[in-house]
């Protein structure tokens, strides 16, 4: 008994240290904390917008950093909310994390990056931790063992993250992260991050996985059960146009089109070869490119959602 009592101070110290690490990672300072905050802000925006019909755009960061919601809203005449999140959260967690915001009459536009379309199990590096951060542990069917391990690791910040936060605090008076910048009143990013290193064209070596096909098909059923409608779009991506990439994207488009209406440029397959359109990654667009992408989406969506030319002209003015 005496030995056990002797361990109490040690256990208390360990528990306190773990708790501080958890608070840092999930609530303030760690990268996950900024992603959680961005998600909560987007959900609050969607909850506040009352309209008979809305366009909810979702996916990973290739949706978040790709669209200009206000420009699309002007073109279609309906409220638009950017619910794009982060690719490593994984398809199986992204989709159930946004489905609660879908209402009768809504149109859901899913723009998934190939990162999540090609994944074999729908889970990414941040799947388990993101579910914990938004108080929905196990979201997406995370295996219990993986969930337990992730919860434990959330109390152990990396030295690199702590060092960055310390430098931020000294130089800026606050901690920052990739997603720490505020979003607009429609969920769009308010800060543009630009690439520092050299560009290279992204190859796409395989088509959509069978798991992604099944999960997106299920998502369509979930959206329709709420009275909404699902539309899919291939992402814009700075990519190679080698034979294997083109074949993979064509096959992906064929499979997605079987699930729901799919919009994309038939000639280019949304594969872009001009790096000046892109910000810091192969999917993220610069502000001017987002406007071009927005106009493209407006023209592609009009015939699908019943927006006539006179209505869109009025909204443009």
PDB file of C-alpha atoms in Angstrom:
ATOM      1  CA  UNK A   1       0.000   0.000   0.000  1.00  0.00           C
ATOM      2  CA  UNK A   2       2.852   2.340   0.864  1.00  0.00           C
ATOM      3  CA  UNK A   3       4.408   1.851  -2.557  1.00  0.00           C
ATOM      4  CA  UNK A   4       1.078   2.606  -4.242  1.00  0.00           C
ATOM      5  CA  UNK A   5       0.658   5.783  -2.226  1.00  0.00           C
ATOM      6  CA  UNK A   6       4.149   6.780  -3.253  1.00  0.00           C
ATOM      7  CA  UNK A   7       3.060   6.672  -6.875  1.00  0.00           C
ATOM      8  CA  UNK A   8       0.216   9.137  -6.343  1.00  0.00           C
ATOM      9  CA  UNK A   9       2.309  12.329  -6.751  1.00  0.00           C
ATOM     10  CA  UNK A  10       3.837  10.880  -9.903  1.00  0.00           C
ATOM     11  CA  UNK A  11       0.449   9.963 -11.328  1.00  0.00           C
ATOM     12  CA  UNK A  12      -0.915  13.404 -10.503  1.00  0.00           C
ATOM     13  CA  UNK A  13       2.037  15.041 -12.261  1.00  0.00           C
ATOM     14  CA  UNK A  14       1.620  12.822 -15.313  1.00  0.00           C
ATOM     15  CA  UNK A  15      -2.118  13.530 -15.404  1.00  0.00           C
ATOM     16  CA  UNK A  16      -1.568  17.268 -15.146  1.00  0.00           C
ATOM     17  CA  UNK A  17       1.058  17.240 -17.891  1.00  0.00           C
ATOM     18  CA  UNK A  18      -1.184  15.154 -20.164  1.00  0.00           C
ATOM     19  CA  UNK A  19      -4.122  17.495 -19.525  1.00  0.00           C
ATOM     20  CA  UNK A  20      -2.051  20.546 -20.443  1.00  0.00           C
ATOM     21  CA  UNK A  21      -0.906  18.799 -23.612  1.00  0.00           C
ATOM     22  CA  UNK A  22      -4.495  17.881 -24.499  1.00  0.00           C
ATOM     23  CA  UNK A  23      -5.653  21.476 -24.004  1.00  0.00           C
ATOM     24  CA  UNK A  24      -2.800  22.702 -26.211  1.00  0.00           C
ATOM     25  CA  UNK A  25      -3.478  20.223 -29.007  1.00  0.00           C
ATOM     26  CA  UNK A  26      -7.260  20.420 -29.022  1.00  0.00           C
ATOM     27  CA  UNK A  27      -8.270  23.834 -27.703  1.00  0.00           C
ATOM     28  CA  UNK A  28      -5.505  26.367 -28.244  1.00  0.00           C
ATOM     29  CA  UNK A  29      -2.106  26.263 -29.864  1.00  0.00           C
ATOM     30  CA  UNK A  30      -1.825  22.955 -31.700  1.00  0.00           C
ATOM     31  CA  UNK A  31      -2.716  22.600 -35.390  1.00  0.00           C
ATOM     32  CA  UNK A  32      -5.704  20.430 -34.519  1.00  0.00           C
ATOM     33  CA  UNK A  33      -7.078  23.212 -32.321  1.00  0.00           C
ATOM     34  CA  UNK A  34      -7.203  25.613 -35.280  1.00  0.00           C
ATOM     35  CA  UNK A  35      -8.862  23.013 -37.490  1.00  0.00           C
ATOM     36  CA  UNK A  36     -11.454  22.378 -34.774  1.00  0.00           C
ATOM     37  CA  UNK A  37     -12.121  26.104 -34.456  1.00  0.00           C
ATOM     38  CA  UNK A  38     -12.486  26.501 -38.220  1.00  0.00           C
ATOM     39  CA  UNK A  39     -14.932  23.601 -38.321  1.00  0.00           C
ATOM     40  CA  UNK A  40     -17.008  25.023 -35.487  1.00  0.00           C
ATOM     41  CA  UNK A  41     -17.064  28.453 -37.130  1.00  0.00           C
ATOM     42  CA  UNK A  42     -18.273  26.948 -40.415  1.00  0.00           C
ATOM     43  CA  UNK A  43     -20.980  24.924 -38.691  1.00  0.00           C
ATOM     44  CA  UNK A  44     -22.170  28.058 -36.873  1.00  0.00           C
ATOM     45  CA  UNK A  45     -22.321  29.990 -40.151  1.00  0.00           C
ATOM     46  CA  UNK A  46     -24.362  27.245 -41.822  1.00  0.00           C
ATOM     47  CA  UNK A  47     -26.728  27.042 -38.845  1.00  0.00           C
ATOM     48  CA  UNK A  48     -27.406  30.790 -38.972  1.00  0.00           C
ATOM     49  CA  UNK A  49     -28.289  31.000 -42.669  1.00  0.00           C
ATOM     50  CA  UNK A  50     -32.007  30.468 -43.087  1.00  0.00           C
ATOM     51  CA  UNK A  51     -33.181  30.021 -46.677  1.00  0.00           C
ATOM     52  CA  UNK A  52     -35.439  27.637 -48.627  1.00  0.00           C
ATOM     53  CA  UNK A  53     -32.420  26.509 -50.597  1.00  0.00           C
ATOM     54  CA  UNK A  54     -28.673  26.777 -49.959  1.00  0.00           C
ATOM     55  CA  UNK A  55     -25.530  25.521 -51.647  1.00  0.00           C
ATOM     56  CA  UNK A  56     -23.224  23.769 -49.173  1.00  0.00           C
ATOM     57  CA  UNK A  57     -19.758  23.113 -50.577  1.00  0.00           C
ATOM     58  CA  UNK A  58     -17.679  20.469 -48.838  1.00  0.00           C
ATOM     59  CA  UNK A  59     -14.528  18.400 -49.221  1.00  0.00           C
ATOM     60  CA  UNK A  60     -10.997  18.834 -47.928  1.00  0.00           C
ATOM     61  CA  UNK A  61      -8.809  21.917 -48.141  1.00  0.00           C
ATOM     62  CA  UNK A  62      -9.183  21.625 -51.915  1.00  0.00           C
ATOM     63  CA  UNK A  63     -12.724  22.863 -51.364  1.00  0.00           C
ATOM     64  CA  UNK A  64     -11.899  25.308 -48.557  1.00  0.00           C
ATOM     65  CA  UNK A  65      -9.149  27.094 -50.505  1.00  0.00           C
ATOM     66  CA  UNK A  66     -10.777  26.778 -53.928  1.00  0.00           C
ATOM     67  CA  UNK A  67     -14.087  28.608 -54.017  1.00  0.00           C
ATOM     68  CA  UNK A  68     -15.332  32.186 -53.785  1.00  0.00           C
ATOM     69  CA  UNK A  69     -18.672  31.722 -52.043  1.00  0.00           C
ATOM     70  CA  UNK A  70     -19.904  35.271 -52.552  1.00  0.00           C
ATOM     71  CA  UNK A  71     -19.192  35.127 -56.296  1.00  0.00           C
ATOM     72  CA  UNK A  72     -21.079  31.832 -56.608  1.00  0.00           C
ATOM     73  CA  UNK A  73     -23.900  33.259 -54.499  1.00  0.00           C
ATOM     74  CA  UNK A  74     -24.251  36.256 -56.805  1.00  0.00           C
ATOM     75  CA  UNK A  75     -24.310  33.990 -59.832  1.00  0.00           C
ATOM     76  CA  UNK A  76     -26.881  31.511 -58.504  1.00  0.00           C
ATOM     77  CA  UNK A  77     -28.998  33.758 -56.302  1.00  0.00           C
ATOM     78  CA  UNK A  78     -28.942  31.396 -53.320  1.00  0.00           C
ATOM     79  CA  UNK A  79     -26.818  31.456 -50.136  1.00  0.00           C
ATOM     80  CA  UNK A  80     -23.519  29.570 -50.407  1.00  0.00           C
ATOM     81  CA  UNK A  81     -21.558  28.186 -47.447  1.00  0.00           C
ATOM     82  CA  UNK A  82     -18.006  26.862 -47.678  1.00  0.00           C
ATOM     83  CA  UNK A  83     -17.822  23.747 -45.472  1.00  0.00           C
ATOM     84  CA  UNK A  84     -14.481  22.571 -46.866  1.00  0.00           C
ATOM     85  CA  UNK A  85     -12.207  21.086 -44.198  1.00  0.00           C
ATOM     86  CA  UNK A  86      -8.881  19.236 -44.441  1.00  0.00           C
ATOM     87  CA  UNK A  87      -7.984  16.229 -46.604  1.00  0.00           C
ATOM     88  CA  UNK A  88      -6.173  14.245 -43.864  1.00  0.00           C
ATOM     89  CA  UNK A  89      -9.409  14.217 -41.853  1.00  0.00           C
ATOM     90  CA  UNK A  90     -10.489  11.562 -44.371  1.00  0.00           C
ATOM     91  CA  UNK A  91     -13.643  11.027 -46.399  1.00  0.00           C
ATOM     92  CA  UNK A  92     -15.270   8.805 -43.760  1.00  0.00           C
ATOM     93  CA  UNK A  93     -15.033  11.599 -41.181  1.00  0.00           C
ATOM     94  CA  UNK A  94     -15.545  14.669 -43.373  1.00  0.00           C
ATOM     95  CA  UNK A  95     -18.898  13.481 -44.715  1.00  0.00           C
ATOM     96  CA  UNK A  96     -20.619  12.608 -41.409  1.00  0.00           C
ATOM     97  CA  UNK A  97     -19.177  15.753 -39.815  1.00  0.00           C
ATOM     98  CA  UNK A  98     -21.180  17.979 -42.206  1.00  0.00           C
ATOM     99  CA  UNK A  99     -24.345  15.955 -42.828  1.00  0.00           C
ATOM    100  CA  UNK A 100     -26.141  17.418 -39.798  1.00  0.00           C
ATOM    101  CA  UNK A 101     -26.149  20.830 -41.490  1.00  0.00           C
ATOM    102  CA  UNK A 102     -28.081  19.595 -44.532  1.00  0.00           C
ATOM    103  CA  UNK A 103     -31.718  20.700 -44.669  1.00  0.00           C
ATOM    104  CA  UNK A 104     -34.577  20.022 -47.028  1.00  0.00           C
ATOM    105  CA  UNK A 105     -34.022  21.914 -50.273  1.00  0.00           C
ATOM    106  CA  UNK A 106     -30.249  22.201 -49.869  1.00  0.00           C
ATOM    107  CA  UNK A 107     -27.787  21.380 -52.633  1.00  0.00           C
ATOM    108  CA  UNK A 108     -24.557  19.772 -51.437  1.00  0.00           C
ATOM    109  CA  UNK A 109     -21.564  20.157 -53.743  1.00  0.00           C
ATOM    110  CA  UNK A 110     -18.792  17.704 -52.868  1.00  0.00           C
ATOM    111  CA  UNK A 111     -15.359  18.583 -54.301  1.00  0.00           C
ATOM    112  CA  UNK A 112     -13.008  15.824 -53.085  1.00  0.00           C
ATOM    113  CA  UNK A 113      -9.257  15.895 -53.675  1.00  0.00           C
ATOM    114  CA  UNK A 114      -7.653  12.806 -55.171  1.00  0.00           C
ATOM    115  CA  UNK A 115      -5.900  12.343 -51.821  1.00  0.00           C
ATOM    116  CA  UNK A 116      -9.216  11.221 -50.352  1.00  0.00           C
ATOM    117  CA  UNK A 117     -10.703   9.682 -53.499  1.00  0.00           C
ATOM    118  CA  UNK A 118      -7.865   7.180 -53.819  1.00  0.00           C
ATOM    119  CA  UNK A 119      -7.744   6.186 -50.143  1.00  0.00           C
ATOM    120  CA  UNK A 120      -8.708   2.574 -49.476  1.00  0.00           C
ATOM    121  CA  UNK A 121     -10.363   2.985 -46.064  1.00  0.00           C
ATOM    122  CA  UNK A 122     -11.619   6.573 -45.919  1.00  0.00           C
ATOM    123  CA  UNK A 123      -9.454   7.495 -42.951  1.00  0.00           C
ATOM    124  CA  UNK A 124      -6.515   9.871 -42.772  1.00  0.00           C
ATOM    125  CA  UNK A 125      -3.865  11.031 -40.347  1.00  0.00           C
ATOM    126  CA  UNK A 126      -6.286  13.347 -38.571  1.00  0.00           C
ATOM    127  CA  UNK A 127      -9.442  11.221 -38.652  1.00  0.00           C
ATOM    128  CA  UNK A 128      -9.388   9.974 -35.066  1.00  0.00           C
ATOM    129  CA  UNK A 129      -8.039  13.162 -33.501  1.00  0.00           C
ATOM    130  CA  UNK A 130     -10.515  15.366 -35.358  1.00  0.00           C
ATOM    131  CA  UNK A 131     -13.447  13.319 -34.078  1.00  0.00           C
ATOM    132  CA  UNK A 132     -12.162  13.686 -30.529  1.00  0.00           C
ATOM    133  CA  UNK A 133     -11.595  17.433 -31.007  1.00  0.00           C
ATOM    134  CA  UNK A 134     -15.185  18.070 -32.132  1.00  0.00           C
ATOM    135  CA  UNK A 135     -16.522  15.934 -29.264  1.00  0.00           C
ATOM    136  CA  UNK A 136     -17.578  13.065 -31.542  1.00  0.00           C
ATOM    137  CA  UNK A 137     -14.952  10.409 -30.779  1.00  0.00           C
ATOM    138  CA  UNK A 138     -15.067   7.433 -33.102  1.00  0.00           C
ATOM    139  CA  UNK A 139     -16.776   9.408 -35.887  1.00  0.00           C
ATOM    140  CA  UNK A 140     -16.317   7.576 -39.172  1.00  0.00           C
ATOM    141  CA  UNK A 141     -15.978   4.167 -37.546  1.00  0.00           C
ATOM    142  CA  UNK A 142     -12.500   4.643 -36.079  1.00  0.00           C
ATOM    143  CA  UNK A 143     -11.338   1.292 -34.587  1.00  0.00           C
ATOM    144  CA  UNK A 144     -11.360   1.406 -30.741  1.00  0.00           C
ATOM    145  CA  UNK A 145      -7.648   0.595 -30.447  1.00  0.00           C
ATOM    146  CA  UNK A 146      -6.688   3.394 -32.851  1.00  0.00           C
ATOM    147  CA  UNK A 147      -9.026   5.786 -31.053  1.00  0.00           C
ATOM    148  CA  UNK A 148      -7.492   4.967 -27.648  1.00  0.00           C
ATOM    149  CA  UNK A 149      -3.980   5.471 -28.997  1.00  0.00           C
ATOM    150  CA  UNK A 150      -4.931   8.789 -30.568  1.00  0.00           C
ATOM    151  CA  UNK A 151      -6.572  10.064 -27.386  1.00  0.00           C
ATOM    152  CA  UNK A 152      -3.382   9.295 -25.471  1.00  0.00           C
ATOM    153  CA  UNK A 153      -1.212  11.022 -28.080  1.00  0.00           C
ATOM    154  CA  UNK A 154      -3.379  14.142 -27.939  1.00  0.00           C
ATOM    155  CA  UNK A 155      -1.884  14.800 -24.522  1.00  0.00           C
ATOM    156  CA  UNK A 156       1.671  14.715 -25.879  1.00  0.00           C
ATOM    157  CA  UNK A 157       2.492  17.744 -28.079  1.00  0.00           C
ATOM    158  CA  UNK A 158       5.436  17.393 -30.430  1.00  0.00           C
ATOM    159  CA  UNK A 159       8.595  19.347 -29.716  1.00  0.00           C
ATOM    160  CA  UNK A 160       8.362  20.941 -33.154  1.00  0.00           C
ATOM    161  CA  UNK A 161       4.829  22.215 -32.486  1.00  0.00           C
ATOM    162  CA  UNK A 162       5.757  23.569 -29.069  1.00  0.00           C
ATOM    163  CA  UNK A 163       8.823  25.322 -30.485  1.00  0.00           C
ATOM    164  CA  UNK A 164       6.756  26.960 -33.235  1.00  0.00           C
ATOM    165  CA  UNK A 165       4.149  28.104 -30.721  1.00  0.00           C
ATOM    166  CA  UNK A 166       6.826  29.537 -28.453  1.00  0.00           C
ATOM    167  CA  UNK A 167       8.368  31.484 -31.340  1.00  0.00           C
ATOM    168  CA  UNK A 168       4.922  32.735 -32.391  1.00  0.00           C
ATOM    169  CA  UNK A 169       4.211  33.885 -28.867  1.00  0.00           C
ATOM    170  CA  UNK A 170       7.473  35.817 -28.657  1.00  0.00           C
ATOM    171  CA  UNK A 171       7.272  37.345 -32.140  1.00  0.00           C
ATOM    172  CA  UNK A 172       3.512  37.878 -32.530  1.00  0.00           C
ATOM    173  CA  UNK A 173       2.108  37.757 -29.038  1.00  0.00           C
ATOM    174  CA  UNK A 174      -0.109  34.788 -29.946  1.00  0.00           C
ATOM    175  CA  UNK A 175       0.080  31.222 -31.234  1.00  0.00           C
ATOM    176  CA  UNK A 176      -0.836  30.521 -34.829  1.00  0.00           C
ATOM    177  CA  UNK A 177      -1.259  27.588 -37.208  1.00  0.00           C
ATOM    178  CA  UNK A 178      -2.129  26.752 -40.800  1.00  0.00           C
ATOM    179  CA  UNK A 179      -5.862  27.093 -40.146  1.00  0.00           C
ATOM    180  CA  UNK A 180      -5.705  29.766 -37.444  1.00  0.00           C
ATOM    181  CA  UNK A 181      -6.760  32.644 -39.713  1.00  0.00           C
ATOM    182  CA  UNK A 182     -10.440  33.604 -39.443  1.00  0.00           C
ATOM    183  CA  UNK A 183     -12.939  32.612 -42.128  1.00  0.00           C
ATOM    184  CA  UNK A 184     -15.368  34.940 -43.874  1.00  0.00           C
ATOM    185  CA  UNK A 185     -19.094  35.102 -43.148  1.00  0.00           C
ATOM    186  CA  UNK A 186     -19.541  32.359 -45.750  1.00  0.00           C
ATOM    187  CA  UNK A 187     -16.710  30.136 -44.493  1.00  0.00           C
ATOM    188  CA  UNK A 188     -14.085  31.127 -47.083  1.00  0.00           C
ATOM    189  CA  UNK A 189     -10.433  31.675 -46.128  1.00  0.00           C
ATOM    190  CA  UNK A 190      -9.464  35.307 -45.495  1.00  0.00           C
ATOM    191  CA  UNK A 191      -5.704  34.838 -45.885  1.00  0.00           C
ATOM    192  CA  UNK A 192      -3.862  33.491 -48.920  1.00  0.00           C
ATOM    193  CA  UNK A 193      -0.806  31.332 -48.415  1.00  0.00           C
ATOM    194  CA  UNK A 194       1.644  31.245 -51.315  1.00  0.00           C
ATOM    195  CA  UNK A 195       4.177  28.605 -52.269  1.00  0.00           C
ATOM    196  CA  UNK A 196       7.839  29.122 -51.473  1.00  0.00           C
ATOM    197  CA  UNK A 197       9.385  26.040 -53.092  1.00  0.00           C
ATOM    198  CA  UNK A 198       9.503  24.914 -56.715  1.00  0.00           C
ATOM    199  CA  UNK A 199       6.397  23.585 -58.455  1.00  0.00           C
ATOM    200  CA  UNK A 200       6.078  20.121 -59.953  1.00  0.00           C
ATOM    201  CA  UNK A 201       3.069  18.610 -61.710  1.00  0.00           C
ATOM    202  CA  UNK A 202       1.151  16.110 -59.622  1.00  0.00           C
ATOM    203  CA  UNK A 203       0.700  12.636 -61.155  1.00  0.00           C
ATOM    204  CA  UNK A 204      -2.497  10.716 -60.417  1.00  0.00           C
ATOM    205  CA  UNK A 205      -1.518   7.078 -60.590  1.00  0.00           C
ATOM    206  CA  UNK A 206      -4.829   5.313 -59.952  1.00  0.00           C
ATOM    207  CA  UNK A 207      -8.581   5.909 -60.169  1.00  0.00           C
ATOM    208  CA  UNK A 208     -11.073   6.301 -57.331  1.00  0.00           C
ATOM    209  CA  UNK A 209     -11.068   3.481 -54.785  1.00  0.00           C
ATOM    210  CA  UNK A 210     -14.001   1.138 -54.308  1.00  0.00           C
ATOM    211  CA  UNK A 211     -14.298   2.370 -50.725  1.00  0.00           C
ATOM    212  CA  UNK A 212     -14.685   5.983 -51.864  1.00  0.00           C
ATOM    213  CA  UNK A 213     -17.349   4.924 -54.376  1.00  0.00           C
ATOM    214  CA  UNK A 214     -19.309   3.161 -51.635  1.00  0.00           C
ATOM    215  CA  UNK A 215     -18.947   5.998 -49.119  1.00  0.00           C
ATOM    216  CA  UNK A 216     -19.977   8.739 -51.538  1.00  0.00           C
ATOM    217  CA  UNK A 217     -22.924   6.612 -52.668  1.00  0.00           C
ATOM    218  CA  UNK A 218     -23.950   6.310 -49.020  1.00  0.00           C
ATOM    219  CA  UNK A 219     -23.521  10.063 -48.588  1.00  0.00           C
ATOM    220  CA  UNK A 220     -25.927  10.667 -51.470  1.00  0.00           C
ATOM    221  CA  UNK A 221     -28.532   8.571 -49.678  1.00  0.00           C
ATOM    222  CA  UNK A 222     -27.916  10.494 -46.441  1.00  0.00           C
ATOM    223  CA  UNK A 223     -28.285  13.850 -48.203  1.00  0.00           C
ATOM    224  CA  UNK A 224     -31.454  12.774 -49.975  1.00  0.00           C
ATOM    225  CA  UNK A 225     -32.929  11.401 -46.730  1.00  0.00           C
ATOM    226  CA  UNK A 226     -32.730  14.969 -45.412  1.00  0.00           C
ATOM    227  CA  UNK A 227     -34.441  16.359 -48.494  1.00  0.00           C
ATOM    228  CA  UNK A 228     -31.244  17.623 -50.098  1.00  0.00           C
ATOM    229  CA  UNK A 229     -29.499  16.901 -53.370  1.00  0.00           C
ATOM    230  CA  UNK A 230     -25.886  15.862 -53.973  1.00  0.00           C
ATOM    231  CA  UNK A 231     -23.784  17.151 -56.874  1.00  0.00           C
ATOM    232  CA  UNK A 232     -20.149  16.175 -57.395  1.00  0.00           C
ATOM    233  CA  UNK A 233     -17.259  18.025 -58.994  1.00  0.00           C
ATOM    234  CA  UNK A 234     -13.759  17.027 -59.959  1.00  0.00           C
ATOM    235  CA  UNK A 235     -11.245  19.334 -58.258  1.00  0.00           C
ATOM    236  CA  UNK A 236      -8.985  21.757 -60.028  1.00  0.00           C
ATOM    237  CA  UNK A 237      -5.474  20.429 -59.621  1.00  0.00           C
ATOM    238  CA  UNK A 238      -2.040  21.409 -60.926  1.00  0.00           C
ATOM    239  CA  UNK A 239      -1.263  18.051 -62.456  1.00  0.00           C
ATOM    240  CA  UNK A 240       0.577  16.083 -65.043  1.00  0.00           C
ATOM    241  CA  UNK A 241      -1.225  15.170 -68.236  1.00  0.00           C
ATOM    242  CA  UNK A 242       0.578  11.893 -68.813  1.00  0.00           C
ATOM    243  CA  UNK A 243      -1.406   8.937 -70.111  1.00  0.00           C
ATOM    244  CA  UNK A 244      -1.710   7.264 -66.707  1.00  0.00           C
ATOM    245  CA  UNK A 245      -3.031  10.422 -65.033  1.00  0.00           C
ATOM    246  CA  UNK A 246      -5.580  11.054 -67.776  1.00  0.00           C
ATOM    247  CA  UNK A 247      -6.759   7.440 -67.697  1.00  0.00           C
ATOM    248  CA  UNK A 248      -7.077   7.529 -63.895  1.00  0.00           C
ATOM    249  CA  UNK A 249      -9.060  10.766 -63.910  1.00  0.00           C
ATOM    250  CA  UNK A 250     -11.351   9.601 -66.718  1.00  0.00           C
ATOM    251  CA  UNK A 251     -12.105   6.392 -64.826  1.00  0.00           C
ATOM    252  CA  UNK A 252     -12.719   8.405 -61.650  1.00  0.00           C
ATOM    253  CA  UNK A 253     -15.118  10.681 -63.525  1.00  0.00           C
ATOM    254  CA  UNK A 254     -16.989   7.701 -64.955  1.00  0.00           C
ATOM    255  CA  UNK A 255     -17.478   6.177 -61.508  1.00  0.00           C
ATOM    256  CA  UNK A 256     -18.497   9.437 -59.827  1.00  0.00           C
ATOM    257  CA  UNK A 257     -21.017  10.182 -62.582  1.00  0.00           C
ATOM    258  CA  UNK A 258     -22.785   6.916 -61.714  1.00  0.00           C
ATOM    259  CA  UNK A 259     -23.361   8.184 -58.178  1.00  0.00           C
ATOM    260  CA  UNK A 260     -24.608  11.740 -58.767  1.00  0.00           C
ATOM    261  CA  UNK A 261     -24.453  14.546 -61.338  1.00  0.00           C
ATOM    262  CA  UNK A 262     -20.772  15.344 -61.936  1.00  0.00           C
ATOM    263  CA  UNK A 263     -19.491  18.703 -63.168  1.00  0.00           C
ATOM    264  CA  UNK A 264     -16.080  19.332 -64.697  1.00  0.00           C
ATOM    265  CA  UNK A 265     -14.433  20.595 -67.900  1.00  0.00           C
ATOM    266  CA  UNK A 266     -14.739  17.748 -70.366  1.00  0.00           C
ATOM    267  CA  UNK A 267     -11.699  18.822 -72.387  1.00  0.00           C
ATOM    268  CA  UNK A 268      -9.231  19.403 -69.533  1.00  0.00           C
ATOM    269  CA  UNK A 269     -10.721  17.086 -66.875  1.00  0.00           C
ATOM    270  CA  UNK A 270      -9.971  20.019 -64.502  1.00  0.00           C
ATOM    271  CA  UNK A 271      -6.258  19.194 -64.817  1.00  0.00           C
ATOM    272  CA  UNK A 272      -4.441  22.532 -64.899  1.00  0.00           C
ATOM    273  CA  UNK A 273      -0.952  23.140 -66.240  1.00  0.00           C
ATOM    274  CA  UNK A 274      -0.596  26.807 -65.245  1.00  0.00           C
ATOM    275  CA  UNK A 275       0.998  27.006 -61.809  1.00  0.00           C
ATOM    276  CA  UNK A 276       0.230  30.737 -61.598  1.00  0.00           C
ATOM    277  CA  UNK A 277      -3.362  29.811 -60.719  1.00  0.00           C
ATOM    278  CA  UNK A 278      -2.309  28.030 -57.553  1.00  0.00           C
ATOM    279  CA  UNK A 279      -1.350  29.191 -54.082  1.00  0.00           C
ATOM    280  CA  UNK A 280       0.682  26.912 -51.815  1.00  0.00           C
ATOM    281  CA  UNK A 281      -0.473  23.445 -52.897  1.00  0.00           C
ATOM    282  CA  UNK A 282      -1.570  21.633 -56.041  1.00  0.00           C
ATOM    283  CA  UNK A 283      -5.226  22.190 -55.065  1.00  0.00           C
ATOM    284  CA  UNK A 284      -5.334  25.619 -53.378  1.00  0.00           C
ATOM    285  CA  UNK A 285      -6.112  28.560 -55.647  1.00  0.00           C
ATOM    286  CA  UNK A 286      -5.078  32.191 -55.564  1.00  0.00           C
ATOM    287  CA  UNK A 287      -7.946  34.718 -55.110  1.00  0.00           C
ATOM    288  CA  UNK A 288      -8.196  35.608 -58.803  1.00  0.00           C
ATOM    289  CA  UNK A 289      -8.248  31.931 -59.749  1.00  0.00           C
ATOM    290  CA  UNK A 290     -11.022  31.329 -57.198  1.00  0.00           C
ATOM    291  CA  UNK A 291     -13.138  33.884 -59.054  1.00  0.00           C
ATOM    292  CA  UNK A 292     -12.540  32.065 -62.338  1.00  0.00           C
ATOM    293  CA  UNK A 293     -13.397  28.764 -60.663  1.00  0.00           C
ATOM    294  CA  UNK A 294     -16.517  30.343 -59.130  1.00  0.00           C
ATOM    295  CA  UNK A 295     -17.773  31.499 -62.526  1.00  0.00           C
ATOM    296  CA  UNK A 296     -17.160  28.045 -63.943  1.00  0.00           C
ATOM    297  CA  UNK A 297     -19.109  26.417 -61.121  1.00  0.00           C
ATOM    298  CA  UNK A 298     -21.976  28.874 -61.596  1.00  0.00           C
ATOM    299  CA  UNK A 299     -22.289  28.027 -65.289  1.00  0.00           C
ATOM    300  CA  UNK A 300     -22.058  24.296 -64.608  1.00  0.00           C
ATOM    301  CA  UNK A 301     -24.573  24.384 -61.752  1.00  0.00           C
ATOM    302  CA  UNK A 302     -27.222  26.577 -63.393  1.00  0.00           C
ATOM    303  CA  UNK A 303     -28.802  23.873 -65.567  1.00  0.00           C
ATOM    304  CA  UNK A 304     -28.681  21.360 -62.711  1.00  0.00           C
ATOM    305  CA  UNK A 305     -30.408  23.465 -60.077  1.00  0.00           C
ATOM    306  CA  UNK A 306     -32.834  25.407 -62.254  1.00  0.00           C
ATOM    307  CA  UNK A 307     -31.355  28.916 -62.162  1.00  0.00           C
ATOM    308  CA  UNK A 308     -32.433  30.791 -65.283  1.00  0.00           C
ATOM    309  CA  UNK A 309     -30.305  33.327 -67.107  1.00  0.00           C
ATOM    310  CA  UNK A 310     -32.462  36.338 -66.161  1.00  0.00           C
ATOM    311  CA  UNK A 311     -32.169  35.553 -62.447  1.00  0.00           C
ATOM    312  CA  UNK A 312     -28.382  35.210 -62.605  1.00  0.00           C
ATOM    313  CA  UNK A 313     -28.054  38.437 -64.629  1.00  0.00           C
ATOM    314  CA  UNK A 314     -30.058  40.286 -61.987  1.00  0.00           C
ATOM    315  CA  UNK A 315     -27.866  38.900 -59.218  1.00  0.00           C
ATOM    316  CA  UNK A 316     -24.703  39.830 -61.123  1.00  0.00           C
ATOM    317  CA  UNK A 317     -25.843  43.446 -61.179  1.00  0.00           C
TER     318      UNK A 317
END
